[in-house]
XYZ file of C-alpha atoms in Angstrom:
544
model
C 57.170 -25.700 -33.356
C 60.181 -23.978 -34.966
C 63.562 -24.037 -35.646
C 63.435 -27.097 -37.215
C 65.770 -29.699 -39.038
C 62.802 -30.814 -41.040
C 59.330 -31.850 -40.989
C 59.953 -34.852 -39.128
C 61.084 -33.037 -36.022
C 58.113 -31.442 -33.887
C 60.962 -29.073 -32.128
C 64.473 -28.400 -32.199
C 66.358 -26.724 -29.171
C 69.782 -26.659 -27.896
C 69.335 -28.572 -24.724
C 66.497 -31.190 -24.217
C 66.190 -31.893 -20.413
C 64.219 -34.892 -19.189
C 62.942 -34.618 -15.680
C 61.579 -31.657 -13.638
C 63.399 -32.259 -10.226
C 66.421 -30.816 -8.956
C 68.717 -32.379 -11.339
C 66.424 -31.454 -14.461
C 65.962 -28.001 -13.429
C 69.475 -27.496 -12.218
C 70.432 -28.297 -15.876
C 67.947 -26.193 -17.755
C 68.654 -23.162 -15.580
C 72.579 -23.506 -16.403
C 71.849 -23.780 -20.116
C 69.383 -21.297 -20.332
C 71.564 -18.885 -18.263
C 74.236 -19.484 -20.846
C 71.808 -18.388 -23.472
C 70.491 -21.662 -24.870
C 67.328 -22.742 -25.986
C 66.220 -25.169 -23.480
C 62.763 -27.594 -23.188
C 62.080 -29.782 -20.085
C 59.930 -32.971 -20.614
C 58.213 -34.165 -17.503
C 56.792 -37.688 -17.910
C 54.028 -36.930 -14.964
C 51.370 -34.313 -15.052
C 52.841 -32.263 -12.646
C 56.278 -31.102 -11.895
C 58.962 -31.967 -9.402
C 59.571 -35.672 -9.468
C 61.110 -37.184 -6.321
C 62.418 -33.797 -5.237
C 58.961 -32.372 -4.689
C 58.366 -35.050 -2.210
C 61.606 -34.506 -0.296
C 62.219 -31.847 2.644
C 64.107 -29.793 -0.141
C 67.170 -29.631 2.150
C 70.441 -29.601 -0.030
C 73.843 -30.866 1.325
C 76.770 -29.122 -0.389
C 80.475 -29.174 0.689
C 81.906 -25.503 1.126
C 78.863 -24.012 0.407
C 78.112 -19.732 0.367
C 76.314 -20.148 3.752
C 79.296 -22.128 5.259
C 81.646 -19.553 4.291
C 79.330 -16.560 5.380
C 79.416 -17.940 8.708
C 83.074 -18.447 8.938
C 82.929 -22.231 8.801
C 85.821 -23.768 6.897
C 85.418 -26.852 4.685
C 88.913 -28.049 3.759
C 88.942 -29.595 0.163
C 91.488 -32.301 1.071
C 89.642 -33.362 4.202
C 86.099 -33.160 2.614
C 87.288 -35.582 -0.243
C 88.667 -37.952 2.564
C 85.425 -37.864 3.891
C 83.379 -38.392 0.669
C 85.776 -40.927 -0.452
C 85.802 -42.799 2.712
C 82.226 -43.096 3.024
C 81.182 -43.743 -0.289
C 83.712 -46.354 -1.018
C 84.942 -47.719 2.338
C 86.572 -50.813 0.924
C 88.695 -49.067 -1.587
C 89.488 -45.658 0.858
C 93.180 -45.453 1.057
C 94.138 -41.802 2.338
C 97.506 -42.163 1.276
C 96.952 -42.759 -2.197
C 96.773 -40.082 -4.763
C 93.063 -40.483 -5.652
C 92.284 -41.888 -2.238
C 92.209 -45.658 -3.539
C 89.339 -44.847 -5.789
C 89.456 -45.658 -9.583
C 90.394 -42.199 -11.430
C 86.846 -41.481 -12.596
C 85.088 -41.988 -9.453
C 87.656 -39.794 -7.626
C 87.217 -37.025 -10.438
C 83.598 -36.890 -9.606
C 83.766 -36.679 -6.190
C 86.180 -33.819 -6.809
C 83.467 -31.924 -9.183
C 81.221 -32.302 -6.274
C 83.273 -30.301 -4.139
C 84.571 -28.026 -6.698
C 81.245 -27.146 -8.490
C 78.852 -26.728 -5.601
C 79.325 -23.117 -4.590
C 79.647 -22.253 -8.027
C 76.228 -23.530 -8.727
C 74.418 -22.266 -5.736
C 76.019 -18.874 -6.223
C 74.624 -18.769 -9.638
C 71.236 -19.521 -8.597
C 71.329 -16.784 -5.907
C 72.815 -14.218 -8.324
C 70.050 -14.899 -10.785
C 67.330 -14.408 -8.030
C 66.137 -18.216 -7.981
C 66.389 -18.290 -4.165
C 68.050 -17.212 -1.172
C 69.952 -19.784 0.998
C 70.121 -20.435 4.796
C 71.483 -22.953 7.233
C 69.976 -25.906 8.441
C 71.175 -26.926 11.933
C 71.875 -30.628 11.097
C 75.120 -32.172 11.394
C 76.633 -35.168 8.829
C 75.468 -38.325 8.729
C 78.789 -39.679 9.847
C 79.966 -36.644 11.789
C 81.158 -39.143 14.404
C 83.994 -40.484 11.861
C 87.601 -39.045 12.106
C 87.704 -38.327 8.470
C 84.686 -35.510 8.666
C 86.473 -32.551 9.623
C 83.539 -30.151 8.996
C 80.700 -32.079 10.476
C 78.263 -28.815 10.639
C 77.280 -26.349 7.950
C 76.910 -28.283 4.777
C 73.215 -28.655 5.078
C 71.357 -25.772 3.544
C 67.934 -24.755 2.317
C 66.218 -22.175 0.077
C 64.946 -19.515 2.577
C 61.174 -18.828 2.472
C 60.037 -15.535 1.358
C 58.454 -12.831 3.873
C 55.018 -13.682 4.270
C 55.267 -17.516 3.515
C 52.177 -19.311 4.792
C 53.105 -22.595 6.252
C 50.082 -25.250 5.509
C 48.827 -22.898 2.529
C 52.175 -22.157 0.449
C 54.431 -24.722 -0.982
C 57.212 -25.900 1.554
C 59.938 -28.199 1.342
C 60.890 -30.161 -1.625
C 57.967 -28.578 -3.644
C 59.149 -24.858 -2.799
C 62.603 -25.854 -3.828
C 61.185 -27.198 -7.384
C 59.148 -24.057 -7.613
C 61.990 -21.741 -7.151
C 64.155 -23.681 -9.450
C 61.493 -23.745 -12.095
C 60.842 -20.134 -12.072
C 64.321 -19.547 -12.603
C 64.590 -21.515 -15.444
C 61.652 -20.389 -17.139
C 62.356 -16.694 -16.404
C 65.450 -17.557 -18.724
C 63.309 -18.839 -21.409
C 62.858 -22.663 -20.664
C 59.676 -24.282 -21.585
C 58.260 -27.280 -19.449
C 56.112 -29.838 -21.215
C 54.130 -32.440 -18.912
C 52.833 -35.958 -19.757
C 55.933 -35.948 -21.893
C 57.653 -39.778 -21.614
C 60.952 -39.880 -23.579
C 61.122 -43.808 -24.921
C 64.373 -43.606 -26.943
C 67.243 -41.549 -27.885
C 67.772 -40.271 -31.571
C 71.324 -40.603 -32.916
C 73.361 -39.762 -36.069
C 75.440 -42.053 -37.865
C 78.591 -40.824 -35.931
C 76.875 -41.855 -32.682
C 76.038 -38.386 -31.469
C 72.685 -37.953 -29.565
C 70.791 -35.352 -31.432
C 67.557 -35.857 -29.862
C 64.800 -37.723 -28.204
C 61.593 -40.086 -29.147
C 58.658 -38.657 -26.686
C 55.106 -39.687 -26.068
C 53.145 -36.623 -25.392
C 49.775 -37.648 -24.384
C 48.460 -40.211 -26.918
C 50.951 -39.006 -29.792
C 54.815 -39.685 -30.604
C 57.080 -36.878 -31.474
C 60.724 -36.156 -32.220
C 62.408 -33.408 -30.327
C 65.963 -32.458 -31.444
C 68.819 -31.247 -29.223
C 71.504 -29.561 -31.107
C 73.871 -29.556 -28.180
C 72.790 -32.163 -25.637
C 70.285 -34.139 -23.886
C 70.414 -34.226 -20.252
C 68.476 -36.865 -18.014
C 67.323 -36.287 -14.370
C 64.671 -38.826 -14.625
C 64.969 -40.513 -11.548
C 65.701 -43.873 -10.272
C 64.080 -47.618 -10.880
C 62.598 -47.868 -7.223
C 59.047 -48.425 -8.709
C 59.992 -51.030 -11.263
C 59.932 -54.322 -9.201
C 61.776 -56.394 -11.843
C 64.724 -54.119 -11.638
C 64.781 -53.747 -8.167
C 64.419 -57.527 -7.711
C 67.236 -58.043 -10.114
C 69.752 -55.173 -9.111
C 69.446 -54.046 -5.798
C 71.392 -55.956 -3.042
C 68.409 -56.318 -0.814
C 64.635 -56.589 -1.101
C 62.430 -53.716 -1.022
C 58.611 -53.250 -0.938
C 58.311 -49.682 -2.368
C 59.301 -46.378 -1.038
C 58.989 -42.495 -1.160
C 60.295 -41.980 -4.894
C 57.826 -40.282 -7.365
C 55.432 -42.821 -9.223
C 57.349 -42.143 -12.305
C 60.720 -43.589 -11.193
C 60.546 -46.660 -13.243
C 64.090 -46.946 -14.748
C 63.428 -45.168 -18.001
C 67.153 -44.161 -18.267
C 68.587 -47.250 -17.226
C 66.741 -49.126 -20.324
C 67.624 -46.132 -22.322
C 71.185 -46.097 -21.185
C 71.423 -49.874 -21.884
C 70.305 -49.030 -25.448
C 73.011 -46.578 -26.023
C 75.975 -48.739 -24.834
C 76.366 -46.875 -21.645
C 78.438 -48.297 -18.683
C 76.534 -49.185 -15.697
C 77.412 -48.573 -12.060
C 76.253 -48.733 -8.487
C 73.051 -50.674 -9.165
C 73.036 -52.740 -6.111
C 72.472 -49.472 -3.841
C 69.721 -47.356 -3.040
C 69.092 -44.523 -0.660
C 67.617 -46.983 1.901
C 64.872 -46.342 4.489
C 62.229 -47.955 6.435
C 58.377 -47.800 5.692
C 55.059 -48.798 7.369
C 53.899 -52.446 6.013
C 50.315 -51.742 6.251
C 50.892 -48.461 3.782
C 53.038 -50.196 1.568
C 50.488 -53.228 1.013
C 48.177 -50.741 -0.255
C 50.325 -48.799 -2.517
C 54.154 -49.356 -2.951
C 54.507 -45.653 -3.595
C 54.356 -44.082 -0.142
C 54.762 -40.356 0.652
C 56.272 -41.331 3.997
C 58.933 -43.092 5.180
C 60.347 -43.570 9.005
C 62.749 -40.939 9.225
C 63.977 -41.334 12.785
C 61.994 -43.733 14.743
C 60.321 -41.623 17.526
C 60.326 -42.540 21.148
C 62.650 -43.337 23.945
C 61.097 -46.755 25.407
C 61.123 -47.982 21.807
C 63.305 -50.699 20.086
C 62.983 -52.441 17.069
C 63.254 -56.425 16.878
C 63.270 -58.956 14.159
C 61.287 -62.002 13.924
C 63.270 -63.690 16.610
C 62.265 -60.981 18.957
C 65.779 -59.727 18.985
C 67.312 -56.175 18.401
C 69.448 -56.031 15.260
C 70.139 -52.467 14.863
C 70.650 -48.815 16.298
C 67.088 -47.856 15.952
C 68.220 -43.803 15.799
C 70.849 -44.266 13.186
C 70.154 -42.341 10.067
C 67.459 -44.111 7.690
C 70.117 -45.160 4.980
C 72.149 -46.985 7.559
C 68.958 -48.324 9.660
C 67.314 -49.389 6.415
C 70.062 -51.785 5.173
C 69.467 -53.977 8.336
C 66.598 -55.745 6.478
C 68.884 -56.734 3.793
C 71.065 -59.206 6.366
C 71.133 -62.756 5.041
C 71.248 -65.559 7.560
C 73.158 -68.382 5.806
C 72.281 -71.005 8.359
C 68.541 -70.440 8.015
C 68.494 -69.336 4.367
C 66.353 -66.369 5.037
C 66.308 -62.735 5.773
C 65.565 -62.497 9.654
C 65.101 -58.686 9.414
C 62.850 -58.840 6.449
C 60.433 -57.233 8.634
C 61.311 -55.064 11.904
C 58.542 -54.709 14.577
C 58.925 -51.116 16.195
C 57.718 -51.695 19.921
C 56.949 -48.932 22.221
C 54.661 -48.344 25.368
C 52.386 -45.654 26.374
C 55.189 -43.535 27.349
C 55.963 -42.990 23.817
C 52.263 -43.059 22.608
C 51.199 -40.526 24.926
C 54.159 -38.258 24.914
C 52.873 -34.732 24.089
C 56.445 -33.671 23.025
C 55.881 -32.065 19.394
C 58.515 -33.546 16.843
C 58.765 -33.369 13.346
C 59.881 -37.071 13.222
C 56.987 -38.535 15.309
C 55.501 -40.398 12.633
C 54.708 -43.433 12.578
C 53.656 -42.500 15.932
C 50.503 -40.734 15.698
C 49.859 -37.088 17.530
C 48.436 -37.718 21.127
C 44.545 -38.349 20.912
C 44.886 -39.569 17.217
C 44.898 -43.376 15.999
C 46.365 -45.141 13.325
C 45.305 -48.452 11.922
C 48.590 -49.824 11.412
C 49.304 -49.646 15.112
C 48.774 -53.193 16.893
C 48.441 -53.063 20.849
C 48.160 -55.487 23.554
C 48.197 -55.853 27.382
C 51.202 -58.416 27.079
C 54.068 -59.286 24.923
C 52.247 -62.942 24.366
C 48.893 -61.155 23.456
C 50.633 -58.914 21.222
C 52.557 -61.715 19.548
C 49.371 -63.391 18.608
C 47.722 -60.163 17.039
C 50.913 -59.686 15.100
C 50.817 -63.085 13.420
C 47.161 -63.074 12.468
C 48.072 -59.459 10.878
C 50.864 -60.737 9.096
C 48.683 -63.741 7.533
C 46.945 -60.911 5.576
C 50.344 -59.487 4.102
C 51.489 -62.672 3.051
C 51.111 -61.769 -0.688
C 53.509 -58.842 0.094
C 56.090 -60.536 2.227
C 56.245 -64.006 1.102
C 54.745 -65.511 4.206
C 56.931 -63.886 6.801
C 55.611 -64.442 10.287
C 57.129 -64.438 13.883
C 59.245 -67.338 15.447
C 57.477 -69.428 18.005
C 59.676 -68.093 20.866
C 59.244 -64.370 19.673
C 57.284 -63.008 22.730
C 60.108 -64.801 24.946
C 62.822 -63.323 23.372
C 61.224 -59.774 23.110
C 60.757 -59.996 27.376
C 64.431 -60.684 27.257
C 65.352 -57.947 24.817
C 63.264 -55.459 26.623
C 64.831 -56.605 30.136
C 68.218 -55.941 28.545
C 67.038 -52.410 27.261
C 65.600 -51.395 30.571
C 68.977 -52.133 32.120
C 71.243 -50.164 29.572
C 68.671 -47.301 29.393
C 69.001 -46.662 33.127
C 72.764 -46.716 32.650
C 72.195 -44.227 29.656
C 74.408 -46.413 27.354
C 73.544 -48.866 24.433
C 76.361 -51.214 24.769
C 74.973 -53.379 21.940
C 74.190 -50.765 19.011
C 75.513 -47.407 20.571
C 72.161 -45.886 20.257
C 72.399 -42.068 20.893
C 76.133 -41.567 20.624
C 76.378 -40.025 16.944
C 75.793 -36.201 16.436
C 72.790 -36.711 14.336
C 71.157 -39.107 16.841
C 71.672 -36.656 19.622
C 70.377 -33.620 17.422
C 67.258 -35.386 16.452
C 66.655 -37.147 19.970
C 64.522 -34.651 21.606
C 64.498 -33.733 25.159
C 65.440 -36.241 27.933
C 62.368 -37.714 29.913
C 62.442 -38.263 33.486
C 66.153 -37.276 33.808
C 67.412 -40.099 31.656
C 71.037 -39.462 30.857
C 70.659 -40.687 27.117
C 67.748 -38.970 25.588
C 67.148 -41.509 22.954
C 66.780 -44.128 25.764
C 64.160 -44.835 28.555
C 63.039 -48.147 30.308
C 59.679 -49.837 29.249
C 57.082 -49.830 31.600
C 56.772 -52.956 33.586
C 52.976 -53.634 32.394
C 51.414 -53.147 29.194
C 49.769 -52.012 26.927
C 52.414 -52.482 24.645
C 52.283 -51.440 20.868
C 54.083 -52.280 17.872
C 54.276 -51.002 14.155
C 55.565 -53.439 11.463
C 58.278 -51.786 9.321
C 59.542 -53.029 5.951
C 62.339 -52.124 3.638
C 62.117 -49.257 1.217
C 64.077 -46.639 -0.588
C 63.911 -42.867 -1.108
C 65.042 -44.071 -4.609
C 67.730 -46.116 -6.196
C 71.051 -44.649 -6.944
C 72.434 -46.640 -9.935
C 72.482 -46.418 -13.761
C 74.726 -45.088 -16.439
C 78.223 -43.928 -15.193
C 78.847 -40.177 -15.871
C 82.250 -38.164 -15.398
C 83.322 -35.026 -13.711
C 81.091 -33.098 -16.458
C 78.081 -35.267 -15.963
C 78.599 -36.965 -19.377
C 77.390 -40.459 -19.682
C 80.281 -42.721 -20.538
C 80.118 -45.698 -22.467
C 81.511 -49.287 -21.815
C 84.929 -48.402 -22.865
C 84.953 -45.109 -20.564
C 84.395 -42.644 -23.276
C 81.818 -40.260 -23.320
C 78.732 -40.585 -25.391
C 78.423 -37.297 -27.582
C 75.746 -35.189 -26.596
C 74.345 -37.544 -23.562
C 74.290 -36.140 -19.748
C 72.845 -37.645 -16.596
C 72.476 -36.338 -13.094
C 70.442 -37.355 -9.839
C 68.854 -40.770 -9.092
C 68.857 -42.046 -12.711
C 72.701 -42.506 -12.845
C 75.617 -44.090 -10.905
C 75.560 -41.942 -7.870
C 78.941 -40.286 -6.954
C 77.954 -41.271 -3.295
C 78.382 -45.090 -3.630
C 76.970 -46.553 -0.755
C 76.756 -43.572 1.438
C 74.504 -41.048 2.215
C 76.698 -37.996 3.061
C 74.219 -35.842 5.187
C 70.715 -34.337 5.244
C 69.833 -33.278 1.699
C 72.594 -35.608 0.195
C 70.519 -36.470 -2.702
C 69.009 -33.252 -3.549
C 71.994 -31.185 -3.227
C 74.010 -33.849 -5.584
C 71.180 -33.747 -7.999
C 71.102 -30.033 -8.409
C 74.922 -29.550 -8.681
C 75.368 -32.422 -11.327
C 72.556 -31.001 -13.131
C 73.760 -27.715 -13.179
C 77.339 -29.134 -14.530
C 75.324 -31.119 -17.098
C 73.591 -27.913 -18.429
C 76.704 -25.823 -18.299
C 78.862 -28.127 -20.142
C 76.034 -28.858 -22.834
C 75.883 -25.140 -23.495
C 79.491 -25.311 -24.454
C 79.320 -27.843 -27.354
C 79.050 -27.094 -30.989
C 75.874 -28.078 -32.815
C 75.299 -31.722 -33.608
C 72.819 -32.593 -36.469
C 70.782 -35.581 -37.724
C 72.048 -37.299 -40.871
């Protein structure tokens, strides 16, 4: 289409971006703003990737909204929070790099140092205005978090925005990012699946091989190729081989099949963080129909509600953030040789089912007056157990034959009795439910004057209800390792010339942590921005 090195190249630009979510359009915006020609290649038939399926919230340290509100986010303290939660077994507050390997430390430094820059440029370019989201950090209860409020922000809806008609959440954010990048000359191509890198004899990345519809083409990149193509959540072979626990699907875009993991391996990239995902819980019935689900259980609704495992015992703080709660499914019982929490059973009574209080976190409990086919109900715990066993037989092909223990109903009665006692006192001595700032923020109002808004006794008689929950992810968070400039590193720790990555397709700077609401999207945008800006500074590379 022009500016070619030769007839074999369909198009040659300065920067090729792969993926059209926060990472991709963050890179495209930064490179185009620096005056470079940019093309965005999106595998799907529509833009947005997993970002478009998100809430569109961004978690960014020391962001412009915090500053405008007079909130301090001290750099040294913030780095301690990031390091402590991302790499808890390596963290050492007295060490120069907080106990982290040098590159890991430099990357979290870049996350803190460059976040405001990325957002301020986006605002200055007219891409978006920003506003605070009144959520605390997910680990605000830890002493390392000295700025627990203010890091959570979002793009502000314009005057006249029509909820339910106009794009909201992640799709609204993607639309703003795309508009900003394309106003600077970026071109977006859909149905364009990148399958290989093109490198010259020096090892420089000079372009990509891409399938556009039914044909294959070469797109050249004078200064760099930036991948923001998502993780590998929907590649069952990869999730089985790399993740530290089972997943049955999740909310990532369908195209999150690990393209950059394969391409990075071909390029000799160093790999990292492959065992981790952005964990969550999903409804088994929905996952059995389609592993690509648009809904995860963000914060289980209800106060007279607990989750129990196949033995009828509680195993987790049901109100803890989804990333922490979702990891309960991966607990291995070495004595029984099983995952006892592979499925968790969300139990509740009519006090929850019929509660008219509105909540954005009500799912999977349906609104009052509506029904859901995934809810199992019965008048007694024994009857509920029998119905669940029958239901589970129909899901054996998905769960590997998971079922309830023979003593499940008896153990549930004991679990509920203990729960009722703790709920009356307002203290969950087993799992500390309702104690952290994020749990209190999301709890809703207290019912019947209970001391702890997240806790209420079950009714003495049924009906009782159950939703079967299974392990899912928002996406994976491992892949090629990058440095503070978002350059992909080879197995010797050296940058692969011309190759960048950001978002869920690379080894996440967050390690095992989920720092706060919007932690995936904010980091993707910032490192996409860093990648695009660095690529724009490069000298031109050419094929042989």
